Coordinates of C-alpha atoms in Angstrom, one line a residue:
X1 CA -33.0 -8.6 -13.2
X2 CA -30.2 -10.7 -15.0
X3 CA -26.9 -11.0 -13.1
X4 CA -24.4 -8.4 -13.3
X5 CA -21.6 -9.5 -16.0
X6 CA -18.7 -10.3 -13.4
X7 CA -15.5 -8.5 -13.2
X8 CA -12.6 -9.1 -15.2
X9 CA -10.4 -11.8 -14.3
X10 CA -7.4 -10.3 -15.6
X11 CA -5.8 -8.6 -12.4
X12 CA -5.5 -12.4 -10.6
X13 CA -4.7 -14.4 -13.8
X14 CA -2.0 -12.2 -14.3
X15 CA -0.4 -12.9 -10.5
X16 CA -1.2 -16.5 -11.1
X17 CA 1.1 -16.6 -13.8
X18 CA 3.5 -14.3 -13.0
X19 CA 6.0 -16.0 -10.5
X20 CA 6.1 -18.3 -14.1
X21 CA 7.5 -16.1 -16.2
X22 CA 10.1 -14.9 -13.3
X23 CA 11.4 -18.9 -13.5
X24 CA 11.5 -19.3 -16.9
X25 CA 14.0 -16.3 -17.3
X26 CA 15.7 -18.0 -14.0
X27 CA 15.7 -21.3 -15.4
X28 CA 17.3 -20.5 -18.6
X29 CA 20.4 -18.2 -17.0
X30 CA 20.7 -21.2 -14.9
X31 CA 20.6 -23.6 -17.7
X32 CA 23.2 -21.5 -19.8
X33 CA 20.9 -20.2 -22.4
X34 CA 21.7 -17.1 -23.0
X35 CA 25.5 -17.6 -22.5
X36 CA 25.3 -20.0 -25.5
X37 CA 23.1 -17.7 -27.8
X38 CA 25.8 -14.6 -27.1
X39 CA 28.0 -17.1 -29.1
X40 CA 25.5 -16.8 -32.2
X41 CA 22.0 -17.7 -33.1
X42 CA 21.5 -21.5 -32.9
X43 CA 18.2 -24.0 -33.7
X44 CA 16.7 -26.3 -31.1
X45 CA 18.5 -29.4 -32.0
X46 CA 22.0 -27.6 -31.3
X47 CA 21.2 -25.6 -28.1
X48 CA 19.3 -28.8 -26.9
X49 CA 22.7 -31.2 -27.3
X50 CA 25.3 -27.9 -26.2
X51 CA 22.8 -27.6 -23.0
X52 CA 22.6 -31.3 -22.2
X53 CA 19.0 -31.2 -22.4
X54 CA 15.6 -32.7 -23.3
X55 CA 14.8 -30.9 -26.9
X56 CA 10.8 -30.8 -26.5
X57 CA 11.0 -29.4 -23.2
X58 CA 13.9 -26.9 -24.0
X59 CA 11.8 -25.6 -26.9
X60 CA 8.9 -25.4 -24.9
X61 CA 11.2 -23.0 -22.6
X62 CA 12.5 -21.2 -25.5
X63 CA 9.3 -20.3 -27.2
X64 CA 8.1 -18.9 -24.0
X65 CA 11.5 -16.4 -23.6
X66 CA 10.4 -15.5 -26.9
X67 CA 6.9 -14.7 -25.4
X68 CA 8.8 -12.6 -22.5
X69 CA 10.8 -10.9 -25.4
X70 CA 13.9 -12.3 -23.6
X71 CA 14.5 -14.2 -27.1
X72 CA 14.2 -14.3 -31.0
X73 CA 13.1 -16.7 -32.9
X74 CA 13.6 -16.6 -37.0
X75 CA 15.3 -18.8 -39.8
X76 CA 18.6 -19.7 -38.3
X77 CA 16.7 -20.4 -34.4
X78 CA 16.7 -18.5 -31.6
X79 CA 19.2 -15.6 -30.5
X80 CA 19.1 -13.3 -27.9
X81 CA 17.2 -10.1 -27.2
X82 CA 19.8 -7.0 -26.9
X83 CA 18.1 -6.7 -23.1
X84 CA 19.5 -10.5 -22.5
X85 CA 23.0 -9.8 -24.0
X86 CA 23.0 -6.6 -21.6
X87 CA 21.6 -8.6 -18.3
X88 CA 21.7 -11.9 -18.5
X89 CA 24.9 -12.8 -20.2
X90 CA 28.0 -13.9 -18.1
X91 CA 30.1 -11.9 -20.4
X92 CA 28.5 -9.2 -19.8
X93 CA 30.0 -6.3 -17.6
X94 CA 26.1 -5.0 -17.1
X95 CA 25.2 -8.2 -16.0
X96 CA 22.4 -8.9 -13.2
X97 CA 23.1 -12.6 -13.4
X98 CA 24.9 -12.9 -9.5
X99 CA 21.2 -11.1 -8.2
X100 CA 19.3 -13.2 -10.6
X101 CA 20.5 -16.5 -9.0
X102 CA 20.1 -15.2 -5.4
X103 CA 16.2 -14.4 -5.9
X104 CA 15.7 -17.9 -7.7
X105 CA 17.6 -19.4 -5.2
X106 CA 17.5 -17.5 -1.8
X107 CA 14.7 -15.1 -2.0
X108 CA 12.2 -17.1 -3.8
X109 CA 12.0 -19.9 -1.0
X110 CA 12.1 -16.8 2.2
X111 CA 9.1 -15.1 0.0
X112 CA 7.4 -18.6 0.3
X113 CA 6.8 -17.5 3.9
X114 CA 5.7 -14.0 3.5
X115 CA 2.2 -14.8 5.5
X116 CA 4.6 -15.8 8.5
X117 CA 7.0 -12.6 7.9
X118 CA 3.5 -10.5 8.4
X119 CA 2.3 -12.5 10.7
X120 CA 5.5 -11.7 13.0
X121 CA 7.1 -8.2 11.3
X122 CA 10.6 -10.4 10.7
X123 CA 12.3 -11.3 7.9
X124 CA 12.6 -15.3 7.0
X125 CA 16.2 -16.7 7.0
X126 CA 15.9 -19.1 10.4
X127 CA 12.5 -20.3 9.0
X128 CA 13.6 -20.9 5.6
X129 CA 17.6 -21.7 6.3
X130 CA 17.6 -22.5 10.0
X131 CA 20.2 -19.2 9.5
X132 CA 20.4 -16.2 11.3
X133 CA 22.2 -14.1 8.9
X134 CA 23.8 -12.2 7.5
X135 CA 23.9 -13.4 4.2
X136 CA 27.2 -13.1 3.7
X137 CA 28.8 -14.7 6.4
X138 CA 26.2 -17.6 6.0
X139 CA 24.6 -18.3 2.5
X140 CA 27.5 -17.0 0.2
X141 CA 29.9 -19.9 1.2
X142 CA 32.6 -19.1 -1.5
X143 CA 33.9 -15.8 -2.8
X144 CA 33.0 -17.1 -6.8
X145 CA 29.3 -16.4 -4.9
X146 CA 30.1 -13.5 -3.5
X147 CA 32.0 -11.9 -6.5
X148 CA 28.9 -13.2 -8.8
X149 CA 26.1 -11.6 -6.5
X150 CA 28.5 -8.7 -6.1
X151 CA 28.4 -8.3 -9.8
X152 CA 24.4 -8.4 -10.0
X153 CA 24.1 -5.4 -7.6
X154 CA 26.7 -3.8 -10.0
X155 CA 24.4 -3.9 -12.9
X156 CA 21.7 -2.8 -10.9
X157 CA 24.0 0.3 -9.7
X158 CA 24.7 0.8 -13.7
X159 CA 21.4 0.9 -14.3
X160 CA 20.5 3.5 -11.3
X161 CA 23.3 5.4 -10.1
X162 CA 24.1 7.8 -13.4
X163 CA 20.2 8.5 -12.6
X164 CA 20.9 9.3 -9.0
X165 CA 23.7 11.4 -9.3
X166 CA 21.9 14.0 -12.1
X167 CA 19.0 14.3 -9.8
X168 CA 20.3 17.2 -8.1
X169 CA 23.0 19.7 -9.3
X170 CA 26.3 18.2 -7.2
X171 CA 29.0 20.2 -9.1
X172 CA 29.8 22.4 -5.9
X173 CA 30.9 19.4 -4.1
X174 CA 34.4 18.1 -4.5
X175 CA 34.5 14.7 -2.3
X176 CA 32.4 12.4 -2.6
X177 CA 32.5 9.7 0.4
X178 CA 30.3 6.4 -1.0
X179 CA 29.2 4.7 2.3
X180 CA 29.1 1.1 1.6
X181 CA 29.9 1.8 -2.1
X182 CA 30.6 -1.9 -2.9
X183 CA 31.9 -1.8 -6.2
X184 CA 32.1 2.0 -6.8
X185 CA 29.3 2.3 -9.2
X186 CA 27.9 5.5 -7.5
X187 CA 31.1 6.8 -7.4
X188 CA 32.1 6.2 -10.9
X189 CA 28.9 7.4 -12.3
X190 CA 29.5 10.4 -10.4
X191 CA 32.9 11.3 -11.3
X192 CA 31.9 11.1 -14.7
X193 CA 29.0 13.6 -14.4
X194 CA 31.2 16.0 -12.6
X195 CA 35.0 16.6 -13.6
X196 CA 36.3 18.1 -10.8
X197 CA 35.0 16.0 -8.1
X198 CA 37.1 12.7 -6.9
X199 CA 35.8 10.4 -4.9
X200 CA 36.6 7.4 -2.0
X201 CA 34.9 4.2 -1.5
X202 CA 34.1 2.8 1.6
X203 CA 33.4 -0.5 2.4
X204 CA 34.9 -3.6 4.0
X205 CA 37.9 -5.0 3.3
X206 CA 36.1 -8.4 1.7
X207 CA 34.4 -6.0 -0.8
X208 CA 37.0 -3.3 -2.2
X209 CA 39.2 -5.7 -3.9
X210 CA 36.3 -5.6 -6.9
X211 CA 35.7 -1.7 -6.3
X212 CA 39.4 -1.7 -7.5
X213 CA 38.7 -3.7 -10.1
X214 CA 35.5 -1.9 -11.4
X215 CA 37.7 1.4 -11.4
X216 CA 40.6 -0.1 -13.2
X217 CA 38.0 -1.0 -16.1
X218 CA 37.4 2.6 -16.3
X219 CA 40.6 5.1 -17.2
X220 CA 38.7 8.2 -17.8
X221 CA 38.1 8.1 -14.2
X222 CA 40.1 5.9 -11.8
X223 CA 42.6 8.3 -10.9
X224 CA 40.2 10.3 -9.3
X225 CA 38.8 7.4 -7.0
X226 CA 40.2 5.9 -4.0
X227 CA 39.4 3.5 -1.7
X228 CA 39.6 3.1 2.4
X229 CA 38.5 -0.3 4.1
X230 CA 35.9 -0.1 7.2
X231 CA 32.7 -0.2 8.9
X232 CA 30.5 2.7 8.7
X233 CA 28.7 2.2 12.1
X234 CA 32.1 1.5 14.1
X235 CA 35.1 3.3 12.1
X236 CA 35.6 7.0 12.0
X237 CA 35.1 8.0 8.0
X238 CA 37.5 9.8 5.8
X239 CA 36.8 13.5 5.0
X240 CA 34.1 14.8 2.4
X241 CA 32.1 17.6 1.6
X242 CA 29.5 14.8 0.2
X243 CA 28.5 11.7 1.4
X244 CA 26.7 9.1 -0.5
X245 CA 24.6 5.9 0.8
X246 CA 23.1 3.9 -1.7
X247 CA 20.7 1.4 -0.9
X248 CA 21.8 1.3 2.6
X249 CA 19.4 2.7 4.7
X250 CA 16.3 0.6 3.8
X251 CA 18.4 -2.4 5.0
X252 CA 18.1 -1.1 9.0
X253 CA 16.2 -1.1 11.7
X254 CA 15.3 3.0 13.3
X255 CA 17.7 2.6 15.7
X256 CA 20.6 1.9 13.7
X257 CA 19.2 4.4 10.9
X258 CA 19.5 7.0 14.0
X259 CA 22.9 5.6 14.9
X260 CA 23.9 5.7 11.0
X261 CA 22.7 9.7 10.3
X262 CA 24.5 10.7 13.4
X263 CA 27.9 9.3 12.1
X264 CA 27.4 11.2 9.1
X265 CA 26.2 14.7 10.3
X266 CA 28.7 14.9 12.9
X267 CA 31.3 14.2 9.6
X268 CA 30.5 16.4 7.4
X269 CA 31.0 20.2 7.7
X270 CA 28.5 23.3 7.7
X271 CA 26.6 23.4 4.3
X272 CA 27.6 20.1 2.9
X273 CA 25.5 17.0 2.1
X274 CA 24.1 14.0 2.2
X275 CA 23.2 12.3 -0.7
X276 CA 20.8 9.2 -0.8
X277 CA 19.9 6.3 -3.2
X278 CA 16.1 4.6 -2.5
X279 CA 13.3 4.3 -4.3
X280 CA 10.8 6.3 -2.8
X281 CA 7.2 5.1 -1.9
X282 CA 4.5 8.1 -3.2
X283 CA 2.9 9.9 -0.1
X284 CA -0.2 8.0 -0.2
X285 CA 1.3 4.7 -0.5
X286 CA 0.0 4.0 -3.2
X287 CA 3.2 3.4 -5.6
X288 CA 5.1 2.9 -7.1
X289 CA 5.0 -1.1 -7.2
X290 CA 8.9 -1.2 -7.4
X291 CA 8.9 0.6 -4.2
X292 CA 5.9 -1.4 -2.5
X293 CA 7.4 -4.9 -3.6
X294 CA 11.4 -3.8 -2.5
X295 CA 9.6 -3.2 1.1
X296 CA 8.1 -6.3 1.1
X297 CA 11.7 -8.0 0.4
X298 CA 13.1 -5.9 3.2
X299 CA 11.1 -7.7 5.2
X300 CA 11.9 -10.7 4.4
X301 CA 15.1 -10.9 4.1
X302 CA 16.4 -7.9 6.2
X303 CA 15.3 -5.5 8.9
X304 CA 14.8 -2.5 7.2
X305 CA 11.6 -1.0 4.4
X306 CA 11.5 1.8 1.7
X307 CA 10.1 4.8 3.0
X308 CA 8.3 8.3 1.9
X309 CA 10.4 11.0 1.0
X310 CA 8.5 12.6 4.5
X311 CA 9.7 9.6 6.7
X312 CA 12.9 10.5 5.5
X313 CA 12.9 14.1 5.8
X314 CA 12.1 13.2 9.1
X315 CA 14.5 10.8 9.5
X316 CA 17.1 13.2 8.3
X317 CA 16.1 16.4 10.3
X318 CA 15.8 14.4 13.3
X319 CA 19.8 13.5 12.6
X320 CA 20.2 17.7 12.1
X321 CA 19.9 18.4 8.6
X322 CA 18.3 21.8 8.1
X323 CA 17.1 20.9 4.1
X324 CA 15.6 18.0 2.7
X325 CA 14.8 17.6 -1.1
X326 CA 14.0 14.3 -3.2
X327 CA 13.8 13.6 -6.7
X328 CA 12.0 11.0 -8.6
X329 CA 14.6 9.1 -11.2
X330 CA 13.2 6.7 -14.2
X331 CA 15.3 3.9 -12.5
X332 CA 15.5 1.8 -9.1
X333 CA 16.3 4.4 -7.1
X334 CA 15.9 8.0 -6.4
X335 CA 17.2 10.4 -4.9
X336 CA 17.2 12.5 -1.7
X337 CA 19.5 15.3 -0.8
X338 CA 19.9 16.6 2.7
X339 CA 22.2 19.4 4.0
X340 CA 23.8 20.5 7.1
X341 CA 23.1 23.6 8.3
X342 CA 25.5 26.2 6.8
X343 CA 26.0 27.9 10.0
X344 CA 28.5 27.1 13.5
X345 CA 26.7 24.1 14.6

């Protein structure tokens, strides 16, 4: 019989190239390229003296963001896709650049040990920094880092958080408390979505300096936000009816999920809620990859994973919520919604 034709190669060609294409788009926000094309299109000769660099190998870089669709290429050279002016620009305000430059930089080298970090369940700073965390006391040595990184979770929250907050009908709340808000973009999304709610951020003290200054970029809602320093596992929180935590629980281990929820239900009275912002695994596991890859970085680089909306629930009910529900948004994160029970408790 003749030998079966053999299966398409395609699946592991693409993985072979893909951590490629993640450093060409790293390499050129590192080298400046799309800064300089926000100024106007420009051919190779130019971008290659403005950039300080060799011309054959900068076009070779260039043609290949045009190939990503990061670029365009016509008459007068290249100039940048409307999704690089968005992301990738330091001018900016959506910019992902500060998140950008940690995965190129911090990420990429704790991934290089992901056999070790399954091997052993634990994420990779001592092996790959000789650090034990956390980041920011350690890695981020200056606050132009911090700010910068800061600012790439912000356009990730710009991207997600008006998602988040029209998952689920919050109009009958009219406090929103933002657990770890970091620069308010929950918040502000929210107070958008529904006039009459206001809202506080809470984070540390390091961090709520640029909360202030996202909320004074936005006059349609900064007078309804405001903004208390502390730390959610130790400080008593200010009063809600809604309480928000975005991205926050996938960073912790059970225990100090448990310790987290218990904070929170005890603060919040009868009826009111708890509001959510993860990306959700599917029930079987299966998907989506966003979700599957995210709990791979947890591991890496934190103690925490992305969960099913049923290991929540569980999580939740287990803290005393009486009423779980999730939503799945067409961004980073979705959304879960849990509330106290509307009875004496």
């Amino acid at each position: 019989m003749p030998d079966e034709a053999p299966p398409s190669p395609d699946p592991v060609l693409d993985l072979l190239e893909a951590f490629r294409c993640s450093q060409v788009m790293f390499a050129a926000v590192s080298l400046g390229v799309f800064d300089r094309l926000e100024a106007g299109p420009a051919p190779l000769a130019v971008l290659a003296r403005d950039l300080g660099a060799d011309a054959d190998a900068l076009g070779r870089l260039l043609d290949t963001a045009v190939a990503l669709r990061l670029l365009f290429r016509d008459e007068k050279g290249y100039r940048n896709a409307a999704a690089a002016s968005a992301y990738l620009c330091q001018s900016s305000p959506r910019r992902m650049t500060g998140y950008l430059n940690y995965s190129s930089r911090v990420l990429w080298k704790m991934w290089g040990h992901l056999d070790d970090a399954v091997r052993e369940g634990t994420h990779r700073w001592k092996q790959a920094y000789g650090l034990d965390g956390p980041i920011f006391a350690n890695f981020f040595r200056t606050e132009d880092d911090k700010r910068e990184f800061t600012l790439g979770m912000h356009g990730f929250g710009q991207i997600s958080s008006p998602e988040v907050v029209k998952a689920f009908d919050l109009s009958r709340f009219r406090h929103l408390l933002d657990l770890g808000g970091a620069t308010g973009h929950l918040a502000l999304a929210a107070c958008r979505r529904y006039p009459e709610l206001r809202a506080t951020v809470f984070d540390l003290p390091a961090v709520l300096p640029l909360a202030r200054e996202m909320a004074s970029a936005a006059p349609d809602v900064a007078g309804r936000i405001d903004f208390v320093d502390g730390d959610f596992f130790n400080d008593a929180l200010p009063p809600a009816d809604l309480i928000a935590v975005g991205r926050i629980l996938h960073d912790w281990s059970e225990d100090k999920i448990h310790r987290l929820l218990g904070v929170i239900y005890r603060s919040l009275p009868p009826g009111r809620a708890l509001l959510v912002a993860e990306k959700l695994l599917d029930d079987d596991r299966k998907g989506p990859r966003w979700a599957q890859l995210q709990s791979l970085n947890m591991l890496v680089c934190a103690e925490g994973k992305e969960r099913t909306l049923g290991e929540y629930e569980a999580l939740l009910r287990q803290a005393g919520f009486a009423q779980v529900e999730g939503r799945v948004t067409n961004s980073p994160l979705d959304a879960v919604l849990a509330t106290t029970p509307g009875g004496a408790r």
